[in-house]
CSV table of C-alpha atoms and ligand atoms in Angstrom, one decimal:
chain,number,residue,atom,x,y,z
B,1,UNK,CA,-78.0,-122.5,-49.1
B,2,UNK,CA,-77.9,-123.4,-52.8
B,3,UNK,CA,-77.8,-119.9,-54.4
B,4,UNK,CA,-74.7,-117.8,-54.4
B,5,UNK,CA,-74.5,-115.3,-51.6
B,6,UNK,CA,-76.3,-112.1,-52.3
B,7,UNK,CA,-75.0,-110.3,-49.3
B,8,UNK,CA,-71.5,-110.3,-47.7
B,9,UNK,CA,-71.0,-109.4,-44.1
B,10,UNK,CA,-67.5,-108.4,-43.2
B,11,UNK,CA,-66.7,-108.8,-39.5
B,12,UNK,CA,-68.8,-111.2,-37.3
B,13,UNK,CA,-68.6,-109.2,-34.0
B,14,UNK,CA,-71.8,-107.9,-32.3
B,15,UNK,CA,-73.3,-106.0,-35.3
B,16,UNK,CA,-72.1,-108.5,-38.0
B,17,UNK,CA,-73.3,-111.7,-36.4
B,18,UNK,CA,-76.6,-110.0,-35.7
B,19,UNK,CA,-77.0,-108.9,-39.4
B,20,UNK,CA,-76.0,-112.5,-40.7
B,21,UNK,CA,-78.7,-114.0,-38.3
B,22,UNK,CA,-81.4,-111.5,-39.5
B,23,UNK,CA,-80.5,-112.0,-43.1
B,24,UNK,CA,-80.5,-115.7,-42.8
B,25,UNK,CA,-83.8,-115.6,-40.9
B,26,UNK,CA,-85.4,-113.9,-44.0
B,27,UNK,CA,-83.9,-116.6,-46.2
B,28,UNK,CA,-81.5,-114.2,-47.9
B,29,UNK,CA,-78.4,-116.1,-49.2
B,30,UNK,CA,-75.6,-114.5,-47.1
B,31,UNK,CA,-71.9,-115.0,-46.2
B,32,UNK,CA,-70.2,-113.7,-43.2
B,33,UNK,CA,-66.4,-113.4,-42.8
B,34,UNK,CA,-64.6,-113.2,-39.4
B,35,UNK,CA,-60.8,-112.9,-39.0
B,36,UNK,CA,-60.9,-114.7,-35.7
B,37,UNK,CA,-63.6,-116.7,-34.0
B,38,UNK,CA,-67.0,-115.3,-33.1
B,39,UNK,CA,-66.7,-114.3,-29.4
B,40,UNK,CA,-63.1,-113.5,-29.4
B,41,UNK,CA,-61.4,-110.9,-27.1
B,42,UNK,CA,-59.5,-108.5,-29.4
B,43,UNK,CA,-62.2,-106.1,-30.5
B,44,UNK,CA,-65.1,-104.4,-28.8
B,45,UNK,CA,-67.4,-107.1,-27.6
B,46,UNK,CA,-65.6,-109.0,-24.9
B,47,UNK,CA,-65.4,-108.9,-21.0
B,48,UNK,CA,-68.4,-111.1,-19.8
B,49,UNK,CA,-71.2,-108.5,-19.6
B,50,UNK,CA,-72.9,-105.6,-21.2
B,51,UNK,CA,-75.7,-103.3,-19.9
B,52,UNK,CA,-79.0,-103.2,-21.6
B,53,UNK,CA,-81.6,-100.6,-20.5
B,54,UNK,CA,-84.5,-98.7,-22.1
B,55,UNK,CA,-84.5,-95.4,-20.2
B,56,UNK,CA,-81.7,-94.0,-22.4
B,57,UNK,CA,-79.9,-90.9,-21.1
B,58,UNK,CA,-77.8,-90.6,-24.4
B,59,UNK,CA,-81.1,-89.8,-26.4
B,60,UNK,CA,-84.7,-90.6,-26.2
B,61,UNK,CA,-84.5,-91.6,-30.0
B,62,UNK,CA,-82.9,-94.8,-28.8
B,63,UNK,CA,-85.8,-95.9,-26.7
B,64,UNK,CA,-87.8,-97.7,-29.6
B,65,UNK,CA,-84.6,-99.3,-30.6
B,66,UNK,CA,-83.9,-100.6,-27.1
B,67,UNK,CA,-87.6,-102.0,-26.9
B,68,UNK,CA,-87.1,-103.8,-30.2
B,69,UNK,CA,-83.7,-105.1,-29.1
B,70,UNK,CA,-85.2,-106.7,-26.0
B,71,UNK,CA,-87.7,-108.5,-28.1
B,72,UNK,CA,-85.0,-110.0,-30.4
B,73,UNK,CA,-82.7,-110.9,-27.5
B,74,UNK,CA,-85.5,-112.9,-26.0
B,75,UNK,CA,-86.1,-114.4,-29.4
B,76,UNK,CA,-82.4,-115.4,-29.7
B,77,UNK,CA,-82.5,-116.8,-26.2
B,78,UNK,CA,-85.6,-118.9,-27.1
B,79,UNK,CA,-84.3,-120.1,-30.5
B,80,UNK,CA,-80.7,-120.8,-29.4
B,81,UNK,CA,-81.2,-122.0,-25.7
B,82,UNK,CA,-78.2,-119.9,-24.8
B,83,UNK,CA,-78.5,-117.7,-21.7
B,84,UNK,CA,-77.7,-114.3,-23.1
B,85,UNK,CA,-79.9,-111.8,-21.1
B,86,UNK,CA,-80.4,-111.6,-17.3
B,87,UNK,CA,-83.0,-109.1,-16.1
B,88,UNK,CA,-81.7,-107.1,-13.0
B,89,UNK,CA,-83.3,-103.8,-13.2
B,90,UNK,CA,-81.1,-100.7,-13.7
B,91,UNK,CA,-80.2,-97.7,-11.4
B,92,UNK,CA,-79.2,-94.4,-13.1
B,93,UNK,CA,-77.6,-92.5,-10.3
B,94,UNK,CA,-76.3,-88.8,-10.0
B,95,UNK,CA,-77.1,-85.2,-9.0
B,96,UNK,CA,-80.4,-83.9,-10.4
B,97,UNK,CA,-78.6,-81.9,-13.1
B,98,UNK,CA,-76.1,-84.7,-14.2
B,99,UNK,CA,-76.2,-85.9,-17.8
B,100,UNK,CA,-77.2,-89.5,-16.6
B,101,UNK,CA,-80.3,-88.2,-14.5
B,102,UNK,CA,-81.5,-85.4,-16.8
B,103,UNK,CA,-81.1,-87.6,-19.9
B,104,UNK,CA,-82.8,-90.5,-18.3
B,105,UNK,CA,-85.6,-88.3,-17.0
B,106,UNK,CA,-86.1,-86.9,-20.6
B,107,UNK,CA,-86.4,-90.4,-22.0
B,108,UNK,CA,-88.8,-91.9,-19.4
B,109,UNK,CA,-91.0,-88.8,-19.7
B,110,UNK,CA,-91.0,-88.6,-23.5
B,111,UNK,CA,-91.8,-92.3,-23.8
B,112,UNK,CA,-94.0,-92.8,-20.7
B,113,UNK,CA,-91.6,-95.5,-19.3
B,114,UNK,CA,-92.3,-97.1,-16.0
B,115,UNK,CA,-89.8,-96.0,-13.5
B,116,UNK,CA,-89.1,-94.9,-9.9
B,117,UNK,CA,-87.4,-91.9,-8.6
B,118,UNK,CA,-85.4,-92.8,-5.4
B,119,UNK,CA,-83.6,-90.2,-3.1
B,120,UNK,CA,-80.4,-90.9,-1.3
B,121,UNK,CA,-82.3,-92.1,1.8
B,122,UNK,CA,-84.5,-94.6,-0.2
B,123,UNK,CA,-81.5,-95.9,-2.0
B,124,UNK,CA,-79.7,-96.7,1.4
B,125,UNK,CA,-82.8,-98.7,2.4
B,126,UNK,CA,-83.3,-100.6,-0.8
B,127,UNK,CA,-79.7,-100.8,-2.3
B,128,UNK,CA,-77.4,-100.6,0.9
B,129,UNK,CA,-74.3,-101.4,-1.3
B,130,UNK,CA,-74.7,-98.0,-2.9
B,131,UNK,CA,-73.4,-94.8,-1.2
B,132,UNK,CA,-74.9,-91.6,-2.5
B,133,UNK,CA,-73.9,-88.0,-1.9
B,134,UNK,CA,-76.8,-86.2,-0.1
B,135,UNK,CA,-78.3,-84.5,-3.0
B,136,UNK,CA,-78.0,-87.3,-5.4
B,137,UNK,CA,-81.0,-89.4,-6.8
B,138,UNK,CA,-81.5,-92.6,-8.7
B,139,UNK,CA,-83.9,-93.6,-11.4
B,140,UNK,CA,-84.9,-97.2,-11.2
B,141,UNK,CA,-86.0,-99.0,-14.4
B,142,UNK,CA,-87.3,-102.6,-14.1
B,143,UNK,CA,-86.5,-104.1,-17.6
B,144,UNK,CA,-82.9,-103.3,-17.6
B,145,UNK,CA,-80.3,-106.0,-17.3
B,146,UNK,CA,-77.1,-107.8,-18.3
B,147,UNK,CA,-76.2,-109.2,-21.7
B,148,UNK,CA,-73.5,-111.9,-22.1
B,149,UNK,CA,-71.7,-110.6,-25.1
B,150,UNK,CA,-69.4,-113.6,-26.1
B,151,UNK,CA,-72.2,-116.1,-25.8
B,152,UNK,CA,-74.6,-113.7,-27.6
B,153,UNK,CA,-72.3,-113.3,-30.6
B,154,UNK,CA,-71.6,-117.1,-30.8
B,155,UNK,CA,-75.4,-117.8,-30.6
B,156,UNK,CA,-76.2,-115.2,-33.3
B,157,UNK,CA,-73.4,-116.7,-35.7
B,158,UNK,CA,-74.5,-120.3,-34.9
B,159,UNK,CA,-78.2,-119.4,-35.5
B,160,UNK,CA,-77.3,-117.8,-38.8
B,161,UNK,CA,-75.4,-120.9,-39.9
B,162,UNK,CA,-78.4,-123.1,-38.9
B,163,UNK,CA,-80.7,-121.0,-40.9
B,164,UNK,CA,-78.4,-121.3,-44.0
B,165,UNK,CA,-75.8,-118.6,-43.9
B,166,UNK,CA,-72.2,-119.3,-44.8
B,167,UNK,CA,-69.9,-118.5,-42.0
B,168,UNK,CA,-66.3,-118.2,-42.7
B,169,UNK,CA,-64.2,-117.9,-39.6
B,170,UNK,CA,-60.4,-117.4,-39.4
B,171,UNK,CA,-60.7,-115.5,-42.8
B,172,UNK,CA,-59.7,-111.9,-43.2
B,173,UNK,CA,-61.3,-109.7,-45.9
B,174,UNK,CA,-58.5,-108.1,-47.7
B,175,UNK,CA,-60.5,-105.8,-50.1
B,176,UNK,CA,-63.9,-104.6,-50.9
B,177,UNK,CA,-64.8,-102.6,-53.9
B,178,UNK,CA,-68.2,-101.2,-54.8
B,179,UNK,CA,-69.3,-100.9,-58.4
B,180,UNK,CA,-72.7,-100.0,-60.0
B,181,UNK,CA,-73.2,-103.7,-60.4
B,182,UNK,CA,-72.4,-104.9,-56.9
B,183,UNK,CA,-69.6,-105.4,-54.6
B,184,UNK,CA,-66.5,-107.5,-55.1
B,185,UNK,CA,-65.0,-108.9,-51.8
B,186,UNK,CA,-61.6,-110.5,-51.6
B,187,UNK,CA,-61.1,-112.7,-48.5
B,188,UNK,CA,-58.7,-115.5,-47.8
B,189,UNK,CA,-57.3,-115.2,-51.3
B,190,UNK,CA,-60.7,-115.7,-53.0
B,191,UNK,CA,-62.9,-113.2,-54.8
B,192,UNK,CA,-66.8,-113.2,-54.2
B,193,UNK,CA,-69.1,-111.0,-56.2
B,194,UNK,CA,-72.2,-110.0,-54.2
B,195,UNK,CA,-75.1,-107.6,-54.5
B,196,UNK,CA,-74.6,-105.8,-51.2
B,197,UNK,CA,-71.9,-105.8,-48.6
B,198,UNK,CA,-72.2,-104.8,-44.9
B,199,UNK,CA,-69.1,-103.5,-43.2
B,200,UNK,CA,-69.2,-104.2,-39.6
B,201,UNK,CA,-65.5,-104.4,-38.6
B,202,UNK,CA,-65.7,-102.4,-35.2
B,203,UNK,CA,-62.5,-100.8,-34.2
B,204,UNK,CA,-60.8,-102.0,-37.4
B,205,UNK,CA,-63.0,-99.5,-39.3
B,206,UNK,CA,-60.5,-96.5,-39.5
B,207,UNK,CA,-58.0,-98.8,-41.2
B,208,UNK,CA,-60.5,-100.6,-43.3
B,209,UNK,CA,-62.3,-97.6,-44.7
B,210,UNK,CA,-59.9,-94.7,-44.2
B,211,UNK,CA,-62.3,-92.2,-45.8
B,212,UNK,CA,-65.0,-92.7,-43.2
B,213,UNK,CA,-62.6,-93.8,-40.5
B,214,UNK,CA,-60.9,-90.3,-40.3
B,215,UNK,CA,-64.1,-89.2,-38.4
B,216,UNK,CA,-63.5,-91.9,-35.8
B,217,UNK,CA,-61.4,-92.2,-32.6
B,218,UNK,CA,-60.8,-95.6,-31.2
B,219,UNK,CA,-60.1,-95.5,-27.4
B,220,UNK,CA,-58.7,-98.0,-24.9
B,221,UNK,CA,-61.2,-98.8,-22.1
B,222,UNK,CA,-60.3,-100.8,-19.1
B,223,UNK,CA,-62.7,-103.1,-17.2
B,224,UNK,CA,-61.9,-104.3,-13.7
B,225,UNK,CA,-63.2,-107.1,-11.5
B,226,UNK,CA,-63.1,-106.6,-7.7
B,227,UNK,CA,-64.0,-109.1,-4.9
B,228,UNK,CA,-67.2,-108.8,-2.9
B,229,UNK,CA,-67.6,-109.6,0.8
B,230,UNK,CA,-71.2,-111.1,0.5
B,231,UNK,CA,-72.1,-112.7,-2.8
B,232,UNK,CA,-75.8,-112.7,-2.0
B,233,UNK,CA,-75.8,-109.0,-1.6
B,234,UNK,CA,-74.5,-108.6,-5.2
B,235,UNK,CA,-76.6,-111.3,-6.8
B,236,UNK,CA,-78.5,-110.3,-10.0
B,237,UNK,CA,-81.8,-110.3,-8.2
B,238,UNK,CA,-80.5,-107.9,-5.4
B,239,UNK,CA,-78.0,-105.6,-7.2
B,240,UNK,CA,-79.2,-104.0,-10.4
B,241,UNK,CA,-76.8,-102.8,-13.1
B,242,UNK,CA,-76.0,-99.2,-12.5
B,243,UNK,CA,-74.4,-96.0,-14.0
B,244,UNK,CA,-73.3,-93.5,-11.2
B,245,UNK,CA,-72.2,-90.1,-12.5
B,246,UNK,CA,-70.0,-88.7,-9.8
B,247,UNK,CA,-67.0,-86.3,-9.8
B,248,UNK,CA,-67.5,-85.9,-13.5
B,249,UNK,CA,-66.9,-89.6,-14.2
B,250,UNK,CA,-69.7,-92.0,-15.3
B,251,UNK,CA,-68.8,-95.3,-13.5
B,252,UNK,CA,-70.9,-98.3,-14.3
B,253,UNK,CA,-71.1,-101.8,-12.7
B,254,UNK,CA,-72.8,-105.2,-12.7
B,255,UNK,CA,-74.1,-107.7,-10.3
B,256,UNK,CA,-71.8,-110.7,-9.7
B,257,UNK,CA,-71.9,-113.4,-12.4
B,258,UNK,CA,-69.2,-115.6,-10.8
B,259,UNK,CA,-70.2,-115.4,-7.2
B,260,UNK,CA,-66.9,-113.8,-6.2
B,261,UNK,CA,-66.4,-110.5,-8.0
B,262,UNK,CA,-68.3,-107.6,-9.6
B,263,UNK,CA,-67.2,-105.8,-12.8
B,264,UNK,CA,-66.7,-102.0,-12.6
B,265,UNK,CA,-65.5,-99.6,-15.5
B,266,UNK,CA,-65.6,-96.0,-16.3
B,267,UNK,CA,-67.5,-94.9,-19.4
B,268,UNK,CA,-65.4,-93.0,-22.1
B,269,UNK,CA,-62.2,-91.3,-20.9
B,270,UNK,CA,-60.0,-94.0,-22.5
B,271,UNK,CA,-57.0,-92.7,-24.4
B,272,UNK,CA,-57.0,-92.7,-28.3
B,273,UNK,CA,-55.3,-95.8,-29.7
B,274,UNK,CA,-55.2,-98.1,-32.8
B,275,UNK,CA,-56.5,-101.6,-32.7
B,276,UNK,CA,-53.4,-102.9,-34.4
B,277,UNK,CA,-51.0,-101.4,-31.8
B,278,UNK,CA,-53.1,-101.0,-28.6
B,279,UNK,CA,-51.4,-101.7,-25.3
B,280,UNK,CA,-53.5,-104.6,-23.9
B,281,UNK,CA,-51.7,-104.7,-20.5
B,282,UNK,CA,-53.4,-103.0,-17.6
B,283,UNK,CA,-51.4,-100.6,-15.6
B,284,UNK,CA,-51.9,-99.2,-12.0
B,285,UNK,CA,-52.8,-95.7,-13.5
B,286,UNK,CA,-55.7,-97.4,-15.4
B,287,UNK,CA,-57.2,-98.8,-12.3
B,288,UNK,CA,-56.9,-95.8,-10.0
B,289,UNK,CA,-60.1,-94.1,-11.0
B,290,UNK,CA,-62.0,-97.4,-10.5
B,291,UNK,CA,-60.5,-98.1,-7.2
B,292,UNK,CA,-61.3,-94.5,-6.1
B,293,UNK,CA,-64.9,-94.8,-7.2
B,294,UNK,CA,-65.3,-98.1,-5.4
B,295,UNK,CA,-63.9,-96.7,-2.1
B,296,UNK,CA,-66.1,-93.8,-2.2
B,297,UNK,CA,-69.4,-95.0,-3.5
B,298,UNK,CA,-69.7,-98.8,-2.9
B,299,UNK,CA,-70.0,-100.8,0.4
B,300,UNK,CA,-69.0,-104.5,0.5
B,301,UNK,CA,-66.7,-104.4,-2.5
B,302,UNK,CA,-62.9,-104.8,-1.8
B,303,UNK,CA,-61.0,-102.2,-3.6
B,304,UNK,CA,-58.4,-104.6,-4.9
B,305,UNK,CA,-58.6,-105.5,-8.6
B,306,UNK,CA,-58.2,-109.1,-9.1
B,307,UNK,CA,-58.8,-109.2,-13.0
B,308,UNK,CA,-58.8,-106.6,-15.7
B,309,UNK,CA,-59.1,-106.4,-19.4
B,310,UNK,CA,-58.7,-103.8,-22.2
B,311,UNK,CA,-61.5,-103.3,-24.7
B,312,UNK,CA,-62.1,-100.8,-27.5
B,313,UNK,CA,-64.7,-98.1,-28.1
B,314,UNK,CA,-65.0,-96.7,-31.7
B,315,UNK,CA,-66.2,-93.1,-31.1
B,316,UNK,CA,-67.9,-90.7,-33.5
B,317,UNK,CA,-67.7,-87.0,-33.0
B,318,UNK,CA,-71.2,-86.8,-31.8
B,319,UNK,CA,-71.4,-90.1,-29.9
B,320,UNK,CA,-74.2,-91.5,-32.2
B,321,UNK,CA,-73.9,-94.4,-34.4
B,322,UNK,CA,-72.9,-94.6,-38.1
B,323,UNK,CA,-75.4,-96.8,-40.0
B,324,UNK,CA,-76.0,-96.5,-43.7
B,325,UNK,CA,-74.6,-96.6,-47.2
B,326,UNK,CA,-71.0,-95.4,-47.6
B,327,UNK,CA,-71.7,-93.8,-51.1
B,328,UNK,CA,-74.6,-92.9,-53.5
B,329,UNK,CA,-74.3,-96.3,-55.2
B,330,UNK,CA,-76.0,-97.8,-52.1
B,331,UNK,CA,-74.4,-101.3,-52.4
B,332,UNK,CA,-72.0,-101.0,-49.4
B,333,UNK,CA,-73.2,-100.2,-46.0
B,334,UNK,CA,-71.4,-99.5,-42.8
B,335,UNK,CA,-72.3,-100.3,-39.3
B,336,UNK,CA,-69.8,-98.6,-37.1
B,337,UNK,CA,-68.9,-95.9,-34.6
B,338,UNK,CA,-70.9,-97.4,-31.8
B,339,UNK,CA,-69.2,-95.1,-29.3
B,340,UNK,CA,-69.2,-97.4,-26.4
B,341,UNK,CA,-73.0,-98.0,-26.2
B,342,UNK,CA,-73.9,-100.2,-29.2
B,343,UNK,CA,-74.0,-103.8,-27.9
B,344,UNK,CA,-77.5,-103.8,-26.4
B,345,UNK,CA,-78.9,-102.7,-29.8
B,346,UNK,CA,-77.0,-105.4,-32.0
B,347,UNK,CA,-80.0,-107.4,-33.0
B,348,UNK,CA,-82.1,-104.4,-34.0
B,349,UNK,CA,-79.1,-103.0,-35.9
B,350,UNK,CA,-78.9,-106.4,-37.7
B,351,UNK,CA,-82.5,-106.0,-38.5
B,352,UNK,CA,-82.1,-102.6,-39.9
B,353,UNK,CA,-79.1,-103.7,-41.9
B,354,UNK,CA,-81.1,-106.7,-43.3
B,355,UNK,CA,-83.9,-104.2,-44.3
B,356,UNK,CA,-81.4,-101.9,-46.0
B,357,UNK,CA,-79.7,-104.7,-47.9
B,358,UNK,CA,-82.8,-106.4,-49.0
B,359,UNK,CA,-85.4,-103.6,-49.7
B,360,UNK,CA,-83.3,-100.5,-49.5
B,361,UNK,CA,-85.2,-98.8,-46.7
B,362,UNK,CA,-86.3,-99.4,-43.0
B,363,UNK,CA,-89.2,-98.3,-40.9
B,364,UNK,CA,-86.6,-97.3,-38.1
B,365,UNK,CA,-85.5,-93.8,-37.8
B,366,UNK,CA,-81.9,-94.1,-39.1
B,367,UNK,CA,-81.4,-90.8,-40.9
B,368,UNK,CA,-79.8,-89.5,-37.8
B,369,UNK,CA,-77.1,-92.2,-38.1
B,370,UNK,CA,-76.2,-91.3,-41.7
B,371,UNK,CA,-72.5,-91.9,-42.1
B,372,UNK,CA,-72.3,-88.9,-44.5
B,373,UNK,CA,-73.1,-86.4,-41.7
B,374,UNK,CA,-69.5,-86.0,-40.9
B,375,UNK,CA,-68.4,-85.4,-44.6
B,376,UNK,CA,-66.8,-82.1,-45.2
B,377,UNK,CA,-69.3,-79.6,-46.8
T,1,FAD,C1,-65.3,-101.9,-22.0
T,1,FAD,C2,-66.6,-101.7,-22.9
T,1,FAD,C3,-67.9,-101.7,-22.2
T,1,FAD,C4,-69.0,-101.5,-23.0
T,1,FAD,N1,-70.2,-101.6,-22.4
T,1,FAD,C5,-71.3,-101.6,-23.0
T,1,FAD,C6,-72.6,-101.7,-22.5
T,1,FAD,O1,-72.6,-101.9,-21.2
T,1,FAD,N2,-73.7,-101.7,-23.2
T,1,FAD,C7,-73.7,-101.5,-24.5
T,1,FAD,O2,-74.7,-101.5,-25.2
T,1,FAD,N3,-72.5,-101.4,-25.2
T,1,FAD,C8,-71.3,-101.4,-24.5
T,1,FAD,N4,-70.1,-101.2,-25.2
T,1,FAD,C9,-70.1,-101.1,-26.6
T,1,FAD,C10,-70.3,-102.4,-27.5
T,1,FAD,O3,-69.7,-103.4,-26.8
T,1,FAD,C11,-69.9,-102.0,-28.8
T,1,FAD,O4,-70.6,-100.9,-29.4
T,1,FAD,C12,-70.0,-103.2,-29.8
T,1,FAD,O5,-69.6,-104.4,-29.1
T,1,FAD,C13,-69.5,-103.0,-31.1
T,1,FAD,O6,-69.6,-104.1,-31.9
T,1,FAD,P1,-69.0,-104.2,-33.4
T,1,FAD,O7,-69.7,-105.3,-34.1
T,1,FAD,O8,-69.0,-102.8,-34.0
T,1,FAD,O9,-67.5,-104.5,-33.2
T,1,FAD,P2,-66.8,-105.9,-32.8
T,1,FAD,O10,-67.6,-106.7,-31.9
T,1,FAD,O11,-65.4,-105.7,-32.4
T,1,FAD,O12,-66.8,-106.6,-34.2
T,1,FAD,C14,-65.9,-106.4,-35.3
T,1,FAD,C15,-65.5,-107.7,-35.9
T,1,FAD,O13,-64.9,-107.5,-37.1
T,1,FAD,C16,-63.9,-108.5,-37.3
T,1,FAD,N5,-63.0,-107.9,-38.4
T,1,FAD,C17,-62.5,-106.7,-38.5
T,1,FAD,N6,-61.7,-106.6,-39.7
T,1,FAD,C18,-62.0,-107.8,-40.3
T,1,FAD,C19,-61.6,-108.1,-41.7
T,1,FAD,N7,-60.9,-107.4,-42.5
T,1,FAD,N8,-62.0,-109.3,-42.1
T,1,FAD,C20,-62.8,-110.1,-41.2
T,1,FAD,N9,-63.1,-109.8,-40.0
T,1,FAD,C21,-62.8,-108.6,-39.6
T,1,FAD,C22,-63.2,-108.4,-35.9
T,1,FAD,O14,-62.4,-109.5,-35.7
T,1,FAD,C23,-64.4,-108.4,-35.0
T,1,FAD,O15,-64.9,-109.7,-34.6
T,1,FAD,C24,-68.9,-101.4,-24.5
T,1,FAD,C25,-67.7,-101.5,-25.1
T,1,FAD,C26,-66.5,-101.6,-24.4
T,1,FAD,C27,-65.2,-101.7,-25.1
């Protein structure tokens, strides 16, 4: 790329690497800064797997974003040759009045999504590893699947570089300052002057932009891997991703990716923390709810955790994202507060960020994600 960068992307995790890829794909001169290496394990995007699904219980407004995200993940897969998406189908399980089931039903009905309703008996017949309480049901969605987050981030950053973006790894952005003329970025002791900056620093956001960050709560989330008795029964073509709301927990899990274990975790519920001081060790108390869920609701999974990892959510007060300018000047944009459900959307969020950075608007409905919605009146 011969011109000076017009856009700086701060943080090349899920959202930043996707933004850099989308900018570079449009021929926009851009530079991305990452304090570690793309695909590292200290932020919000590690741990081998992420769920992608279209039938969205968190809000039907996410359905068009999920559809577009699937197209872009497939494009990434084609262009990079990296295996980032495995289609497994998805099961949303719970009592008929649970958040997972009512929200999923609302999404499938509003958008006419293909799905199947399965009662407990049908679930036992088709998915014998799951044990349901008598009144529970499941909604099966075919397109859902597993994303490989570390590979995906590396592939997006590499694709951005191939298309001409400058990728600076091992470089921490120390300061960003927005003026009427542009944004000044200080990174690795050098100053860069750009037209626009995209701040995608994940759980570092509360420290990086304290004004916006005071609305956010970073939580410590534990993932656990447990051995399986029969790998074939938990293979991606037999065992769809699932979210099971039971006993007021939302537990979720994946098919086996290593032929020996499956990954299970509990959504939300992690304790508040700070990325700079978080306890990254896993303790027996962290694993107890996961083991209890497995003992009660899964057959063929040995309730002994053989591997575990801590990851971080960055939560907004309403659980919805923060996407948009940080001030009226409109030169600095934040992509943050993904509240534990952002990964699947990364490429479409990158596309939205590229729209906003280049033409100042997007066809996607992003007003609902306005970062200013939490500003004091
Ligand atoms: C346990 C767990 C399970 C999840 N499951 C799902 C799921 O199944 N499906 C789903 O869709 N989502 C899921 N999520 C949420 C999803 O992973 C996150 O929403 C998403 O990864 C957030 O991406 P990000 O780009 O905001 O943050 P990150 O990927 O953490 O990226 C931020 C980057 O900024 C860099 N950075 C920070 N400060 C600086 C600086 N000053 N200079 C340079 N670089 C900097 C960091 O090093 C980091 O690489 C899950 C999250 C967790 C923790």
